[in-house]
mmCIF file with all atom_site columns, C-alpha atoms in Angstrom:
data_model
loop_
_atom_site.group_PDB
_atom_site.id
_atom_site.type_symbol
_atom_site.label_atom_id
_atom_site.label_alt_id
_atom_site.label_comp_id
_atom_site.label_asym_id
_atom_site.label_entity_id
_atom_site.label_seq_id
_atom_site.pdbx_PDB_ins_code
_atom_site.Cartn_x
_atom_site.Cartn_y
_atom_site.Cartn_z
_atom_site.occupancy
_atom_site.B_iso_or_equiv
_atom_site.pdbx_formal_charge
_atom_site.auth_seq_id
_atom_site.auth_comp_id
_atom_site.auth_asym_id
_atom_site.auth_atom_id
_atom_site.pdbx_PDB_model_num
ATOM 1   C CA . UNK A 1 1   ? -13.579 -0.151  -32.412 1.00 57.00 ? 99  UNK A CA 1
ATOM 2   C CA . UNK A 1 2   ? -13.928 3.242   -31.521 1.00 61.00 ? 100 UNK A CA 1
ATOM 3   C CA . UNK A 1 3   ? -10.801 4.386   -29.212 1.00 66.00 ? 101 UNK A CA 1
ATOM 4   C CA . UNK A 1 4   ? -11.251 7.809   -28.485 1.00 69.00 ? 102 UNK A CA 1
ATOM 5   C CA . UNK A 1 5   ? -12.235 7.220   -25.396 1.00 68.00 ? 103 UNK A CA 1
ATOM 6   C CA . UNK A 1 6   ? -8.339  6.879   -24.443 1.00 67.00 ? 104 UNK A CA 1
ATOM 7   C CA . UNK A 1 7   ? -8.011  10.696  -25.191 1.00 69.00 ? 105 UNK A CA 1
ATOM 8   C CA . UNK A 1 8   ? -10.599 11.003  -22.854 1.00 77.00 ? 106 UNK A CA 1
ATOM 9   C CA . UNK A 1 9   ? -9.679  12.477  -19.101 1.00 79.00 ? 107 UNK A CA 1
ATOM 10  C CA . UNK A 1 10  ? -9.827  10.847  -15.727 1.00 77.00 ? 108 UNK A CA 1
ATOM 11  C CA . UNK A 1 11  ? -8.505  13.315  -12.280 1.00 75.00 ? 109 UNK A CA 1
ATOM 12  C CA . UNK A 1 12  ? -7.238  15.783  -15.064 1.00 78.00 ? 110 UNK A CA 1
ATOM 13  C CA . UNK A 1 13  ? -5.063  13.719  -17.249 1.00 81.00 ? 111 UNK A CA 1
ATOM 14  C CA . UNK A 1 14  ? -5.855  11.078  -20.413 1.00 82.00 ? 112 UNK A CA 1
ATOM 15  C CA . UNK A 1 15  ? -7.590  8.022   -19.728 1.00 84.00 ? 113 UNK A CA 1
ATOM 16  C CA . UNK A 1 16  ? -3.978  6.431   -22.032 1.00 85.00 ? 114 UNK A CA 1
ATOM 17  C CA . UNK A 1 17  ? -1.519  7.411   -18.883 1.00 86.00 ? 115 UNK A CA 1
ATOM 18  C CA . UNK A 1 18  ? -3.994  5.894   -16.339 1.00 85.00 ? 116 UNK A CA 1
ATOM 19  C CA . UNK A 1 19  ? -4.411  2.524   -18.119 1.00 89.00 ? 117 UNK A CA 1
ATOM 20  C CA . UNK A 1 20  ? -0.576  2.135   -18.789 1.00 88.00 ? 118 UNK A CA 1
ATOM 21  C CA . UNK A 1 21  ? 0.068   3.033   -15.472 1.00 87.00 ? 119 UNK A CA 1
ATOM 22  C CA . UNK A 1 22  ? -2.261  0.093   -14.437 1.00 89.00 ? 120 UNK A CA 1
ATOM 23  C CA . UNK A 1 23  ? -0.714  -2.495  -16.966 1.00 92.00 ? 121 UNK A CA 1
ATOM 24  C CA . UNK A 1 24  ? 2.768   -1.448  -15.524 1.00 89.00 ? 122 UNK A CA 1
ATOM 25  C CA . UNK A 1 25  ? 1.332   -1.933  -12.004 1.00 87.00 ? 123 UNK A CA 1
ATOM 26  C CA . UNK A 1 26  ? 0.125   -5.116  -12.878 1.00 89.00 ? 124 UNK A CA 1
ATOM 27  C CA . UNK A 1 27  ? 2.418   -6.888  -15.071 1.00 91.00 ? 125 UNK A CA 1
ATOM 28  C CA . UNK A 1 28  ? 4.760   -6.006  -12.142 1.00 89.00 ? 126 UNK A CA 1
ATOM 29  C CA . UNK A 1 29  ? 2.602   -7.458  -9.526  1.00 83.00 ? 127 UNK A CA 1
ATOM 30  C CA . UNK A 1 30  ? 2.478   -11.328 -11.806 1.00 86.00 ? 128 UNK A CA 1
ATOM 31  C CA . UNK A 1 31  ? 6.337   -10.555 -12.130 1.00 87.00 ? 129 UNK A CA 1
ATOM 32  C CA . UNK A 1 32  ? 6.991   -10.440 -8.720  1.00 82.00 ? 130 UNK A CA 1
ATOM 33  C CA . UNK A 1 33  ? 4.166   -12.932 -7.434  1.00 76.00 ? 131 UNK A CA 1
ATOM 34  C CA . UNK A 1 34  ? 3.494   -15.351 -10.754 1.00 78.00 ? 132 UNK A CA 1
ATOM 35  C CA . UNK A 1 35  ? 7.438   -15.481 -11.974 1.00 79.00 ? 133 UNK A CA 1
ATOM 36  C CA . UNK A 1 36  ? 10.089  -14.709 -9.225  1.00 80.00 ? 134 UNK A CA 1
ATOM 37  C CA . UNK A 1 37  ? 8.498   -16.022 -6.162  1.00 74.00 ? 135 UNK A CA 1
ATOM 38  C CA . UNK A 1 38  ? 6.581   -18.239 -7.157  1.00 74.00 ? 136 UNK A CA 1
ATOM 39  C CA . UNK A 1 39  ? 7.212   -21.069 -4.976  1.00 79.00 ? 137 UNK A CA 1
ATOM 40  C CA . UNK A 1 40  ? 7.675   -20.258 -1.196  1.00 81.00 ? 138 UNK A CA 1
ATOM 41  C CA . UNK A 1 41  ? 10.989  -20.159 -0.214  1.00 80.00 ? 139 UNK A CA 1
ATOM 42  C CA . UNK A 1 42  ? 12.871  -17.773 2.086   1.00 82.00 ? 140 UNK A CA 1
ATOM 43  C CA . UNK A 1 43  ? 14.470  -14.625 0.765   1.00 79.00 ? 141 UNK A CA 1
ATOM 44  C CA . UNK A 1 44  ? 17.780  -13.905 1.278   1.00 82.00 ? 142 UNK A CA 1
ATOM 45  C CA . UNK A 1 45  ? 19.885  -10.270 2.096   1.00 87.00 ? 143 UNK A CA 1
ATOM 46  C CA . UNK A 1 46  ? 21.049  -10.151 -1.383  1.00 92.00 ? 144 UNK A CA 1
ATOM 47  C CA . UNK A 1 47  ? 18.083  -10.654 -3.255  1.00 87.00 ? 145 UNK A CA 1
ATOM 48  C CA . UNK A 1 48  ? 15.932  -8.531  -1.330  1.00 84.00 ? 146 UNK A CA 1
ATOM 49  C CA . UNK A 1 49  ? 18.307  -5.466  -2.103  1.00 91.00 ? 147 UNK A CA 1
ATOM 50  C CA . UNK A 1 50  ? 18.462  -6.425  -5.389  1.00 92.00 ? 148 UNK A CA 1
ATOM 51  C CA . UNK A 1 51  ? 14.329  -6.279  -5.715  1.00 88.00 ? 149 UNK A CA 1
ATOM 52  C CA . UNK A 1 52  ? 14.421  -3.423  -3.867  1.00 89.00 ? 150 UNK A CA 1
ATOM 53  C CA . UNK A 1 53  ? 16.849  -1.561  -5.988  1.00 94.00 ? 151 UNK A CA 1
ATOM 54  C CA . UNK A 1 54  ? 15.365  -2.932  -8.990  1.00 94.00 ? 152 UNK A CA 1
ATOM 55  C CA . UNK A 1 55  ? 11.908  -1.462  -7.622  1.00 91.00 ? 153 UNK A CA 1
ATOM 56  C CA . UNK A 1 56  ? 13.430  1.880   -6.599  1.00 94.00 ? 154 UNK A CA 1
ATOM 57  C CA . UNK A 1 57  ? 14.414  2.153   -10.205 1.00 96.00 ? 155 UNK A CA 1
ATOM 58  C CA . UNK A 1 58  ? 11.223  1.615   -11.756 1.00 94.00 ? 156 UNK A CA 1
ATOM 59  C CA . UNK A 1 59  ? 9.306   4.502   -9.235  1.00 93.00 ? 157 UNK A CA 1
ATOM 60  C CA . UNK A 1 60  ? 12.361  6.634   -10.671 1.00 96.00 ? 158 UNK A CA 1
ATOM 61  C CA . UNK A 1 61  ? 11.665  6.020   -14.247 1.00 95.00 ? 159 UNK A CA 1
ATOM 62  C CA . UNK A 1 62  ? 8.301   6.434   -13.868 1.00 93.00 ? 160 UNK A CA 1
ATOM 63  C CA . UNK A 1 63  ? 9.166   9.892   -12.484 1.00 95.00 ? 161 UNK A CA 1
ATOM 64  C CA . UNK A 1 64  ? 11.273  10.825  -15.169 1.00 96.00 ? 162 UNK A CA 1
ATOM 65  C CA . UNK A 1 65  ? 8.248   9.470   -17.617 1.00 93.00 ? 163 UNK A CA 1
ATOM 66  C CA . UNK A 1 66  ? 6.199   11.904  -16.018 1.00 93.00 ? 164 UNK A CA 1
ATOM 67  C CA . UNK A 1 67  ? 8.578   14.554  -16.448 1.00 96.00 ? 165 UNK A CA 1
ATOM 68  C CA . UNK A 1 68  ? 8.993   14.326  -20.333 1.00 95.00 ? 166 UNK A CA 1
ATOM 69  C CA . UNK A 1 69  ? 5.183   13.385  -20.403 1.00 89.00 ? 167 UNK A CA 1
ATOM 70  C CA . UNK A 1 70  ? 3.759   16.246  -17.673 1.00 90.00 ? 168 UNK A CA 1
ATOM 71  C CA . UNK A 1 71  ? 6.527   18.424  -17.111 1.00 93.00 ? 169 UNK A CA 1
ATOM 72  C CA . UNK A 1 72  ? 8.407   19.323  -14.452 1.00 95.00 ? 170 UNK A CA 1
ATOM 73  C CA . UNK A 1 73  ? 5.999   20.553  -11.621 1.00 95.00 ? 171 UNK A CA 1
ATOM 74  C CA . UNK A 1 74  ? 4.129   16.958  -11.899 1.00 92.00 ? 172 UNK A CA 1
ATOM 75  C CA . UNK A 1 75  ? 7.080   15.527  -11.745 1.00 95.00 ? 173 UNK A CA 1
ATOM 76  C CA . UNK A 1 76  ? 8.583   17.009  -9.072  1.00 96.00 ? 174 UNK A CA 1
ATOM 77  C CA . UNK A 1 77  ? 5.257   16.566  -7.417  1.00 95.00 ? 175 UNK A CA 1
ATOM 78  C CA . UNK A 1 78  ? 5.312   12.648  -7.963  1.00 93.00 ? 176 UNK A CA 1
ATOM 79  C CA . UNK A 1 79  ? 9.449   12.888  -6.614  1.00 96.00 ? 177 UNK A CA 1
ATOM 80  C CA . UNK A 1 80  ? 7.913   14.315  -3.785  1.00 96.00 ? 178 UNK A CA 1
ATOM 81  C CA . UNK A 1 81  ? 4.925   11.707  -2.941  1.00 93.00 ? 179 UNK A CA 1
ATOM 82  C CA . UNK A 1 82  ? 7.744   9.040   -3.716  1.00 94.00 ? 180 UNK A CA 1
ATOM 83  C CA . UNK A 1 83  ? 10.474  10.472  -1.284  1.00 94.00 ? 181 UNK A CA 1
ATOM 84  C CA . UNK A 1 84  ? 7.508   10.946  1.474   1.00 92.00 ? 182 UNK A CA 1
ATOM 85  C CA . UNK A 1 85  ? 5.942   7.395   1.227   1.00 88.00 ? 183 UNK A CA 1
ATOM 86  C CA . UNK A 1 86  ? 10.072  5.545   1.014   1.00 89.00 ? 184 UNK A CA 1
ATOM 87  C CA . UNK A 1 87  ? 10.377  7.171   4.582   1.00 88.00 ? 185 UNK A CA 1
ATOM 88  C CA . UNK A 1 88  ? 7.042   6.183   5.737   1.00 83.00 ? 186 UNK A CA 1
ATOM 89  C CA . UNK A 1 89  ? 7.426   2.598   4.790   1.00 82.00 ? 187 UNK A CA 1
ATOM 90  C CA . UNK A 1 90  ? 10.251  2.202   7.169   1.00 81.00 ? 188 UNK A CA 1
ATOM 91  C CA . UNK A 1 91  ? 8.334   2.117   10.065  1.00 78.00 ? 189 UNK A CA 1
ATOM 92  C CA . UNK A 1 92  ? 6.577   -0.409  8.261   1.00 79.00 ? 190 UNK A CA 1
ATOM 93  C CA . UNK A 1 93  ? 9.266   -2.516  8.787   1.00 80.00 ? 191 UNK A CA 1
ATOM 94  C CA . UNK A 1 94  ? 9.530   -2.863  12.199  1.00 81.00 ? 192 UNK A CA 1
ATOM 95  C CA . UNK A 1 95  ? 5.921   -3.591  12.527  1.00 81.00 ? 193 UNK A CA 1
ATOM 96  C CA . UNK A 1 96  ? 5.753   -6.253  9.938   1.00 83.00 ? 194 UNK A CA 1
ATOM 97  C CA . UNK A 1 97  ? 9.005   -7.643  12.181  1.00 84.00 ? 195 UNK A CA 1
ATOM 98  C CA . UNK A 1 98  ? 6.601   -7.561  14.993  1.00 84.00 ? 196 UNK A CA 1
ATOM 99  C CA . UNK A 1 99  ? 4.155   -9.162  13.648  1.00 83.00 ? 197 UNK A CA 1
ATOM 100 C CA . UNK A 1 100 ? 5.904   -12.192 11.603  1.00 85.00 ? 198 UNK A CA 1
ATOM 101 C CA . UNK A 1 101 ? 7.302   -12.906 15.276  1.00 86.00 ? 199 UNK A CA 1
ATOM 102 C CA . UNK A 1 102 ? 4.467   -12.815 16.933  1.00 83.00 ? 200 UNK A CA 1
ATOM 103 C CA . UNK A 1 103 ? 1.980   -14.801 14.639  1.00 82.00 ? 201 UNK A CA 1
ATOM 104 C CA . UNK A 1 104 ? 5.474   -17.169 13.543  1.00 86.00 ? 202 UNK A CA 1
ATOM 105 C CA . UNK A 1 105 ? 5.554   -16.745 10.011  1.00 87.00 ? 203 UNK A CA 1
ATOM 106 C CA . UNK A 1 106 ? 7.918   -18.762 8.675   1.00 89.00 ? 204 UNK A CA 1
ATOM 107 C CA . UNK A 1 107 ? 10.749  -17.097 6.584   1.00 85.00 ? 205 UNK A CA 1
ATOM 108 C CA . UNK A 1 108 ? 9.666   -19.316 3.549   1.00 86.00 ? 206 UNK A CA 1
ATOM 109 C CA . UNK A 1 109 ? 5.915   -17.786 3.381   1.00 87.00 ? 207 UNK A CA 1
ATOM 110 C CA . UNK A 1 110 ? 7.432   -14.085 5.122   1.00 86.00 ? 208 UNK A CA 1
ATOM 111 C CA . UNK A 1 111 ? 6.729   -12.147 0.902   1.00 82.00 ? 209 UNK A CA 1
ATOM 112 C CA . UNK A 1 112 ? 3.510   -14.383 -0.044  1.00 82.00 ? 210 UNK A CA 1
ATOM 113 C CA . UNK A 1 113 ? 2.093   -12.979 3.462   1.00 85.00 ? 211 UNK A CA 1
ATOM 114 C CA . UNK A 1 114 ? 3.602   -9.342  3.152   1.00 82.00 ? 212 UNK A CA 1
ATOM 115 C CA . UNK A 1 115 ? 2.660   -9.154  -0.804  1.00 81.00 ? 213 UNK A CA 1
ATOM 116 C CA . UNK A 1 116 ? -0.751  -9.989  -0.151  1.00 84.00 ? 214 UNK A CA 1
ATOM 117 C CA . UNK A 1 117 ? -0.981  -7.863  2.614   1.00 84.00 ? 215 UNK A CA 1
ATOM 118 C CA . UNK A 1 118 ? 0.309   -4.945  1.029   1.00 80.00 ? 216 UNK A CA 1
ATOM 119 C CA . UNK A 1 119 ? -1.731  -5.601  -2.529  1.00 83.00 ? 217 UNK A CA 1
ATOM 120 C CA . UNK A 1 120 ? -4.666  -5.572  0.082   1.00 88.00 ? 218 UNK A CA 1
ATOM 121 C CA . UNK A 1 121 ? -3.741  -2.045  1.374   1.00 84.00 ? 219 UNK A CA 1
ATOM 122 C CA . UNK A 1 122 ? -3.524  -0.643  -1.775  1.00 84.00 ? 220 UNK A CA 1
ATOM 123 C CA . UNK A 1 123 ? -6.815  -1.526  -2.698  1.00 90.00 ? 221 UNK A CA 1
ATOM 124 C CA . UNK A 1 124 ? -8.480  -0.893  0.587   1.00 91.00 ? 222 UNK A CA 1
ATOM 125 C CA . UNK A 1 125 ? -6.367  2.750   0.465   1.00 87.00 ? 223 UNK A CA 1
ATOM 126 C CA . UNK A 1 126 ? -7.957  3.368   -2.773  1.00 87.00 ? 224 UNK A CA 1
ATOM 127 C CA . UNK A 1 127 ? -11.310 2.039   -2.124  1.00 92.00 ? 225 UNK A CA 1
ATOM 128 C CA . UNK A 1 128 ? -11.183 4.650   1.161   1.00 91.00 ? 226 UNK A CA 1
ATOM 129 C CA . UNK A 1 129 ? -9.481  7.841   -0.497  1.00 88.00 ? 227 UNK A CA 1
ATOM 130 C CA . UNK A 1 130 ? -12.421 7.080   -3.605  1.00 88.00 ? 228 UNK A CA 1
ATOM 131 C CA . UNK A 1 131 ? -15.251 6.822   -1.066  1.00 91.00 ? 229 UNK A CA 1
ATOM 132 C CA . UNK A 1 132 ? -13.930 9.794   1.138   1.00 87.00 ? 230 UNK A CA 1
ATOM 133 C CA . UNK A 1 133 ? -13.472 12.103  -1.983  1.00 87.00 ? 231 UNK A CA 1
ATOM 134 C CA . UNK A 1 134 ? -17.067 11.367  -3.065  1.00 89.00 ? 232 UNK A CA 1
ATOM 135 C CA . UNK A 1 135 ? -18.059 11.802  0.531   1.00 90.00 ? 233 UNK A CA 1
ATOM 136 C CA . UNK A 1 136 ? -16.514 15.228  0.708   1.00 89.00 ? 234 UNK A CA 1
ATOM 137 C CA . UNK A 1 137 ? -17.677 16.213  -2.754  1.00 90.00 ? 235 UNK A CA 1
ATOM 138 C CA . UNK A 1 138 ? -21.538 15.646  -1.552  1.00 91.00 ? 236 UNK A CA 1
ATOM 139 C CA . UNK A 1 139 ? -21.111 16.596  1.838   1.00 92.00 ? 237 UNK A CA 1
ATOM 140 C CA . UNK A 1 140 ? -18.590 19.424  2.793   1.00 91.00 ? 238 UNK A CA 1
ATOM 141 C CA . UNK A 1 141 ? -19.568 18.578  6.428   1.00 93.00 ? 239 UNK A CA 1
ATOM 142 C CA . UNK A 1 142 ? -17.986 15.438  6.872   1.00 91.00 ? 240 UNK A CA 1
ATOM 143 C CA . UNK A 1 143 ? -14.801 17.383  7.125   1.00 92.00 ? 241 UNK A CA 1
ATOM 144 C CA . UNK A 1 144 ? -16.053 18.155  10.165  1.00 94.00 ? 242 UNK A CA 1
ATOM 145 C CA . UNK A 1 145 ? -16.926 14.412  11.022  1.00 92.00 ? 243 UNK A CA 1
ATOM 146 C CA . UNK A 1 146 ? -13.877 13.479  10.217  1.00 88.00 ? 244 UNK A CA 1
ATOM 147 C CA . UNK A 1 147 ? -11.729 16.423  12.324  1.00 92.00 ? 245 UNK A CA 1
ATOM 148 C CA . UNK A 1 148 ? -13.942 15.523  15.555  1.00 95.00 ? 246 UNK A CA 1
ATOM 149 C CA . UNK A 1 149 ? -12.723 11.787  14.988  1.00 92.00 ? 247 UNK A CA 1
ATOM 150 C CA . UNK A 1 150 ? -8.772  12.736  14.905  1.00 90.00 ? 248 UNK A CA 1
ATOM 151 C CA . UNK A 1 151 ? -9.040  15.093  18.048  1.00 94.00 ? 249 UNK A CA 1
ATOM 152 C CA . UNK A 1 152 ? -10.574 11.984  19.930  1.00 91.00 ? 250 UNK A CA 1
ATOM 153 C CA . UNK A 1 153 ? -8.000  9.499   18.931  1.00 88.00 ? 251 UNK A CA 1
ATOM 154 C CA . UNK A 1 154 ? -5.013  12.707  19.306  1.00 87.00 ? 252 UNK A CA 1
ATOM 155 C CA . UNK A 1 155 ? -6.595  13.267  23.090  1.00 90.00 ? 253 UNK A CA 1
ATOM 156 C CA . UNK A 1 156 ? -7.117  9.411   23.627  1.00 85.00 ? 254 UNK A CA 1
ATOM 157 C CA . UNK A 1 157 ? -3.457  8.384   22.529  1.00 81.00 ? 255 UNK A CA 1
ATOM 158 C CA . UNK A 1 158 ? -2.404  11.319  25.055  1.00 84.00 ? 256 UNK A CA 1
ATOM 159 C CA . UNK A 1 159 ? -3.835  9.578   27.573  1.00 83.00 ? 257 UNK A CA 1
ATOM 160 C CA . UNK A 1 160 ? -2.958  6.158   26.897  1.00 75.00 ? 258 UNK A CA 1
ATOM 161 C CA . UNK A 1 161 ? 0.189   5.011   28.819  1.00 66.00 ? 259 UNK A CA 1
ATOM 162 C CA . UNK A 1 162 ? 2.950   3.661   27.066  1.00 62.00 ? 260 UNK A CA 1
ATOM 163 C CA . UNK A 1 163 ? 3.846   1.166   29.255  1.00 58.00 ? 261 UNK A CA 1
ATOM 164 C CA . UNK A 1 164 ? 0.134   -0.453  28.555  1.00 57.00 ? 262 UNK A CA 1
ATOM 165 C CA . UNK A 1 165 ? 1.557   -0.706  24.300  1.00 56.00 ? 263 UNK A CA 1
ATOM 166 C CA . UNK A 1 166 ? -0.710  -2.671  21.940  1.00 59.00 ? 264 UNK A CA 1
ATOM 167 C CA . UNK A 1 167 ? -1.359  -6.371  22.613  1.00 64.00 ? 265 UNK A CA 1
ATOM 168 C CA . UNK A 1 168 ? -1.821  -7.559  19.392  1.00 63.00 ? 266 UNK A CA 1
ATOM 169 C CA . UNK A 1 169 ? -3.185  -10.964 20.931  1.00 64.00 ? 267 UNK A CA 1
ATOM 170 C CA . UNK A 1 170 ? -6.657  -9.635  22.323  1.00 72.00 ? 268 UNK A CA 1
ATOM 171 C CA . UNK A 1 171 ? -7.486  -7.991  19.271  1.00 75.00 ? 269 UNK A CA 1
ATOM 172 C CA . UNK A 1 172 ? -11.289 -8.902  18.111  1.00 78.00 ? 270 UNK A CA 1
ATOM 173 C CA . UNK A 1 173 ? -10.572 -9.337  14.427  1.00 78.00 ? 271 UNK A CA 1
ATOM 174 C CA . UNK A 1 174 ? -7.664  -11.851 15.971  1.00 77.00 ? 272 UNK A CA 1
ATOM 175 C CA . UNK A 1 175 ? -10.011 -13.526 18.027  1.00 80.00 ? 273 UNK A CA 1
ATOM 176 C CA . UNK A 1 176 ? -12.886 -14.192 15.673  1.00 82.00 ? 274 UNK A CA 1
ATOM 177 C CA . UNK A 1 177 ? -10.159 -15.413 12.894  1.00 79.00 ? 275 UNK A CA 1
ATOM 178 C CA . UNK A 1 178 ? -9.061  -17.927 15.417  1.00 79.00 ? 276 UNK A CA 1
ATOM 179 C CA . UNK A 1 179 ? -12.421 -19.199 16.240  1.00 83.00 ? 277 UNK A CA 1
ATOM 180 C CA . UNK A 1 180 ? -13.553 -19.603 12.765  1.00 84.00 ? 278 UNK A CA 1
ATOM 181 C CA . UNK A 1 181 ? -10.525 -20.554 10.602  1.00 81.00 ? 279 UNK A CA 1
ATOM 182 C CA . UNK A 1 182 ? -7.789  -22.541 10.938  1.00 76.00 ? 280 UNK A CA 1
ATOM 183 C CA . UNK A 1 183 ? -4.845  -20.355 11.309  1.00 67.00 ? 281 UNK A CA 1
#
């Protein structure tokens, strides 16, 4: 079998540090979902730092992987990404609070619901960052598309009162789920 391939290059580095990263990514993911939770139970203070810190230490080796592998402006790079999307998810929080109250998720099935949902996100956020860089690569003008389409919502969120907030019960995605499964 011919494996040269693997020295190829993918987005400027070898096709090798892509695939491990996926197999590292994965084997993580039936960890987490196939080993440690696999039956639905509710998950404690304790071991939710402990997965967390245990998680945070993995994106941290990574980095320094990168940095022995890349050097130290990819790494610092990748430090950078990691430190900016930690803060991000934190806001995450509170909404995913929000939302286990209001649809009543009970604490048993709270990380089947939240894994899924966030496996889901990844792939949708890759699926949409693919599609957009191919978009952008073919035609330079969707830039332009897509700059008339952030003013909007900027000048519509302006406008919106924040007293009205979201109600996530009249949502139409909501709606039609309710009507045609049994949630």
């Amino acid at each position: 079998m011919d494996h040269t391939f693997l020295l190829g290059s993918f987005m400027g580095e070898p096709v090798w540090m892509w695939l491990s990263f996926a197999a590292v990514v994965i084997a993580l993911l039936v960890f987490d979902l196939g080993f440690m939770h696999r039956k639905d139970r509710e998950v404690g203070m304790k071991e939710s730092l402990l997965f967390s810190a245990f998680y945070i230490s993995v994106g941290l080796l990574f980095g320094a992987w990168i940095w022995l592998e890349l050097g130290s402006v990819k790494a610092i790079e990748y430090y950078t990404g990691f430190i900016v999307e930690k803060t991000l998810s934190i806001d995450n929080i509170f909404v995913m609070t929000m939302l286990f109250s209001f649809f009543r998720i009970p604490g048993k099935y709270q990380h089947r619901v939240l894994f899924w949902g966030v496996l889901g996100a990844i792939i949708l956020r890759g699926l949409i960052i693919g599609l957009g860089s191919v978009l952008v690569s073919q035609f330079a003008w969707i830039l332009d598309v897509f700059a008339v389409f952030l003013i909007f919502t900027g000048i519509k969120m302006l406008w919106t009162k924040k007293e009205e907030g979201a109600d996530v019960g009249h949502n139409l995605i909501l709606s039609f789920i309710q009507r045609h499964f049994r949630v």
